[in-house]
């Protein structure tokens, strides 16, 4: 490789994130940081529903949220009763995403303790 040339990473991919509480309500109004496999970093202010983020290099993606901000937002929400079933897994299974709204979603269950 030439000393005048650096490897380029094609950042033509995208990711969609939809953060929801256990009552299937979207979170919004705080910043998340996305770091792609090339090390490129984007900060996005979370909006309600699907957040479509473009210019992502292929490979693993790291999503970072300020811990205290997340705790404050989560603790402000009503908790689901133990006797109630979460609606989120079924919502994720049925809802489609992607540029043409034809992509299946991947559901990831996480609690504050996991983070």
PDB file of C-alpha atoms in Angstrom:
ATOM      1  CA  UNK A   1       0.000   0.000   0.000  1.00  0.00           C
ATOM      2  CA  UNK A   2       1.217   3.493  -0.805  1.00  0.00           C
ATOM      3  CA  UNK A   3       2.214   5.823   2.033  1.00  0.00           C
ATOM      4  CA  UNK A   4      -0.030   8.405   0.324  1.00  0.00           C
ATOM      5  CA  UNK A   5      -3.090   6.225   0.418  1.00  0.00           C
ATOM      6  CA  UNK A   6      -5.119   5.177   3.413  1.00  0.00           C
ATOM      7  CA  UNK A   7      -7.662   2.375   3.389  1.00  0.00           C
ATOM      8  CA  UNK A   8     -11.169   3.672   3.004  1.00  0.00           C
ATOM      9  CA  UNK A   9     -14.202   2.193   4.663  1.00  0.00           C
ATOM     10  CA  UNK A  10     -17.390   2.351   2.669  1.00  0.00           C
ATOM     11  CA  UNK A  11     -19.928   3.903   4.978  1.00  0.00           C
ATOM     12  CA  UNK A  12     -22.985   3.102   2.920  1.00  0.00           C
ATOM     13  CA  UNK A  13     -24.877   1.080   5.508  1.00  0.00           C
ATOM     14  CA  UNK A  14     -27.599   2.139   7.898  1.00  0.00           C
ATOM     15  CA  UNK A  15     -29.083   1.097  11.204  1.00  0.00           C
ATOM     16  CA  UNK A  16     -32.478   1.728  12.744  1.00  0.00           C
ATOM     17  CA  UNK A  17     -32.946   2.021  16.484  1.00  0.00           C
ATOM     18  CA  UNK A  18     -36.264   2.202  18.318  1.00  0.00           C
ATOM     19  CA  UNK A  19     -35.951   2.433  22.103  1.00  0.00           C
ATOM     20  CA  UNK A  20     -39.174   1.428  23.889  1.00  0.00           C
ATOM     21  CA  UNK A  21     -40.235   0.966  27.485  1.00  0.00           C
ATOM     22  CA  UNK A  22     -41.934  -2.154  28.798  1.00  0.00           C
ATOM     23  CA  UNK A  23     -45.325  -0.612  27.954  1.00  0.00           C
ATOM     24  CA  UNK A  24     -44.284  -0.256  24.287  1.00  0.00           C
ATOM     25  CA  UNK A  25     -43.902   3.548  24.419  1.00  0.00           C
ATOM     26  CA  UNK A  26     -40.943   5.096  22.575  1.00  0.00           C
ATOM     27  CA  UNK A  27     -38.218   7.007  24.356  1.00  0.00           C
ATOM     28  CA  UNK A  28     -37.187  10.350  22.901  1.00  0.00           C
ATOM     29  CA  UNK A  29     -35.372  13.599  23.582  1.00  0.00           C
ATOM     30  CA  UNK A  30     -31.915  12.476  24.657  1.00  0.00           C
ATOM     31  CA  UNK A  31     -28.653  11.893  22.816  1.00  0.00           C
ATOM     32  CA  UNK A  32     -27.211   8.535  21.840  1.00  0.00           C
ATOM     33  CA  UNK A  33     -23.743   8.029  20.392  1.00  0.00           C
ATOM     34  CA  UNK A  34     -23.163   5.547  17.572  1.00  0.00           C
ATOM     35  CA  UNK A  35     -19.653   4.232  16.871  1.00  0.00           C
ATOM     36  CA  UNK A  36     -19.294   2.034  13.808  1.00  0.00           C
ATOM     37  CA  UNK A  37     -16.630  -0.550  12.968  1.00  0.00           C
ATOM     38  CA  UNK A  38     -14.385   2.081  11.340  1.00  0.00           C
ATOM     39  CA  UNK A  39     -14.379   4.163  14.536  1.00  0.00           C
ATOM     40  CA  UNK A  40     -16.581   6.897  13.051  1.00  0.00           C
ATOM     41  CA  UNK A  41     -18.817   8.459  15.694  1.00  0.00           C
ATOM     42  CA  UNK A  42     -22.231  10.075  15.264  1.00  0.00           C
ATOM     43  CA  UNK A  43     -24.346  11.675  17.973  1.00  0.00           C
ATOM     44  CA  UNK A  44     -28.082  11.481  17.382  1.00  0.00           C
ATOM     45  CA  UNK A  45     -30.911  13.033  19.378  1.00  0.00           C
ATOM     46  CA  UNK A  46     -33.398  10.228  19.891  1.00  0.00           C
ATOM     47  CA  UNK A  47     -36.826  10.824  18.376  1.00  0.00           C
ATOM     48  CA  UNK A  48     -40.011   8.891  19.048  1.00  0.00           C
ATOM     49  CA  UNK A  49     -40.256   5.714  16.999  1.00  0.00           C
ATOM     50  CA  UNK A  50     -37.709   4.590  14.452  1.00  0.00           C
ATOM     51  CA  UNK A  51     -34.393   6.448  14.338  1.00  0.00           C
ATOM     52  CA  UNK A  52     -32.805   5.790  10.925  1.00  0.00           C
ATOM     53  CA  UNK A  53     -29.042   6.451  11.010  1.00  0.00           C
ATOM     54  CA  UNK A  54     -27.080   6.383   7.759  1.00  0.00           C
ATOM     55  CA  UNK A  55     -23.401   6.412   6.748  1.00  0.00           C
ATOM     56  CA  UNK A  56     -22.491   3.423   8.924  1.00  0.00           C
ATOM     57  CA  UNK A  57     -19.502   1.209   8.099  1.00  0.00           C
ATOM     58  CA  UNK A  58     -20.229  -2.513   7.945  1.00  0.00           C
ATOM     59  CA  UNK A  59     -19.491  -4.465  11.107  1.00  0.00           C
ATOM     60  CA  UNK A  60     -20.343  -4.136  14.790  1.00  0.00           C
ATOM     61  CA  UNK A  61     -21.954  -0.942  16.061  1.00  0.00           C
ATOM     62  CA  UNK A  62     -21.559   0.408  19.592  1.00  0.00           C
ATOM     63  CA  UNK A  63     -24.444   2.479  20.996  1.00  0.00           C
ATOM     64  CA  UNK A  64     -23.709   4.634  24.044  1.00  0.00           C
ATOM     65  CA  UNK A  65     -26.204   6.474  26.234  1.00  0.00           C
ATOM     66  CA  UNK A  66     -25.359   8.637  29.242  1.00  0.00           C
ATOM     67  CA  UNK A  67     -26.151   6.417  32.223  1.00  0.00           C
ATOM     68  CA  UNK A  68     -27.781   9.030  34.453  1.00  0.00           C
ATOM     69  CA  UNK A  69     -29.893  10.377  31.596  1.00  0.00           C
ATOM     70  CA  UNK A  70     -31.150   6.879  30.839  1.00  0.00           C
ATOM     71  CA  UNK A  71     -31.914   6.157  34.501  1.00  0.00           C
ATOM     72  CA  UNK A  72     -33.843   9.429  34.841  1.00  0.00           C
ATOM     73  CA  UNK A  73     -35.904   8.773  31.700  1.00  0.00           C
ATOM     74  CA  UNK A  74     -36.658   5.148  32.606  1.00  0.00           C
ATOM     75  CA  UNK A  75     -37.625   5.940  36.196  1.00  0.00           C
ATOM     76  CA  UNK A  76     -40.112   8.577  34.981  1.00  0.00           C
ATOM     77  CA  UNK A  77     -42.180   5.918  33.197  1.00  0.00           C
ATOM     78  CA  UNK A  78     -44.961   3.764  34.633  1.00  0.00           C
ATOM     79  CA  UNK A  79     -43.821   0.216  35.261  1.00  0.00           C
ATOM     80  CA  UNK A  80     -45.576  -2.772  33.758  1.00  0.00           C
ATOM     81  CA  UNK A  81     -47.300  -4.963  36.332  1.00  0.00           C
ATOM     82  CA  UNK A  82     -45.747  -8.396  36.845  1.00  0.00           C
ATOM     83  CA  UNK A  83     -49.068  -9.933  35.801  1.00  0.00           C
ATOM     84  CA  UNK A  84     -48.988  -8.098  32.444  1.00  0.00           C
ATOM     85  CA  UNK A  85     -47.199  -9.366  29.366  1.00  0.00           C
ATOM     86  CA  UNK A  86     -44.904  -6.957  27.537  1.00  0.00           C
ATOM     87  CA  UNK A  87     -46.236  -5.848  24.161  1.00  0.00           C
ATOM     88  CA  UNK A  88     -42.782  -5.023  22.786  1.00  0.00           C
ATOM     89  CA  UNK A  89     -41.706  -8.484  21.492  1.00  0.00           C
ATOM     90  CA  UNK A  90     -44.925  -8.855  19.482  1.00  0.00           C
ATOM     91  CA  UNK A  91     -44.638  -5.270  18.209  1.00  0.00           C
ATOM     92  CA  UNK A  92     -41.058  -5.915  17.067  1.00  0.00           C
ATOM     93  CA  UNK A  93     -42.100  -9.138  15.335  1.00  0.00           C
ATOM     94  CA  UNK A  94     -44.923  -7.468  13.397  1.00  0.00           C
ATOM     95  CA  UNK A  95     -43.413  -4.049  12.616  1.00  0.00           C
ATOM     96  CA  UNK A  96     -41.173  -3.683   9.598  1.00  0.00           C
ATOM     97  CA  UNK A  97     -38.334  -1.232   9.077  1.00  0.00           C
ATOM     98  CA  UNK A  98     -35.712  -0.294   6.536  1.00  0.00           C
ATOM     99  CA  UNK A  99     -35.788   2.162   3.653  1.00  0.00           C
ATOM    100  CA  UNK A 100     -38.676   0.331   1.976  1.00  0.00           C
ATOM    101  CA  UNK A 101     -40.292  -0.753   5.254  1.00  0.00           C
ATOM    102  CA  UNK A 102     -39.762  -4.403   4.329  1.00  0.00           C
ATOM    103  CA  UNK A 103     -37.074  -5.477   6.808  1.00  0.00           C
ATOM    104  CA  UNK A 104     -37.792  -7.588   9.881  1.00  0.00           C
ATOM    105  CA  UNK A 105     -36.733  -6.061  13.180  1.00  0.00           C
ATOM    106  CA  UNK A 106     -34.447  -7.707  15.699  1.00  0.00           C
ATOM    107  CA  UNK A 107     -35.770  -7.463  19.240  1.00  0.00           C
ATOM    108  CA  UNK A 108     -33.207  -6.976  22.000  1.00  0.00           C
ATOM    109  CA  UNK A 109     -34.396  -7.078  25.599  1.00  0.00           C
ATOM    110  CA  UNK A 110     -32.234  -5.078  28.002  1.00  0.00           C
ATOM    111  CA  UNK A 111     -32.782  -3.849  31.541  1.00  0.00           C
ATOM    112  CA  UNK A 112     -30.977  -1.049  33.356  1.00  0.00           C
ATOM    113  CA  UNK A 113     -29.090  -3.741  35.234  1.00  0.00           C
ATOM    114  CA  UNK A 114     -27.796  -5.125  31.922  1.00  0.00           C
ATOM    115  CA  UNK A 115     -26.392  -1.760  30.989  1.00  0.00           C
TER     116      UNK A 115
END
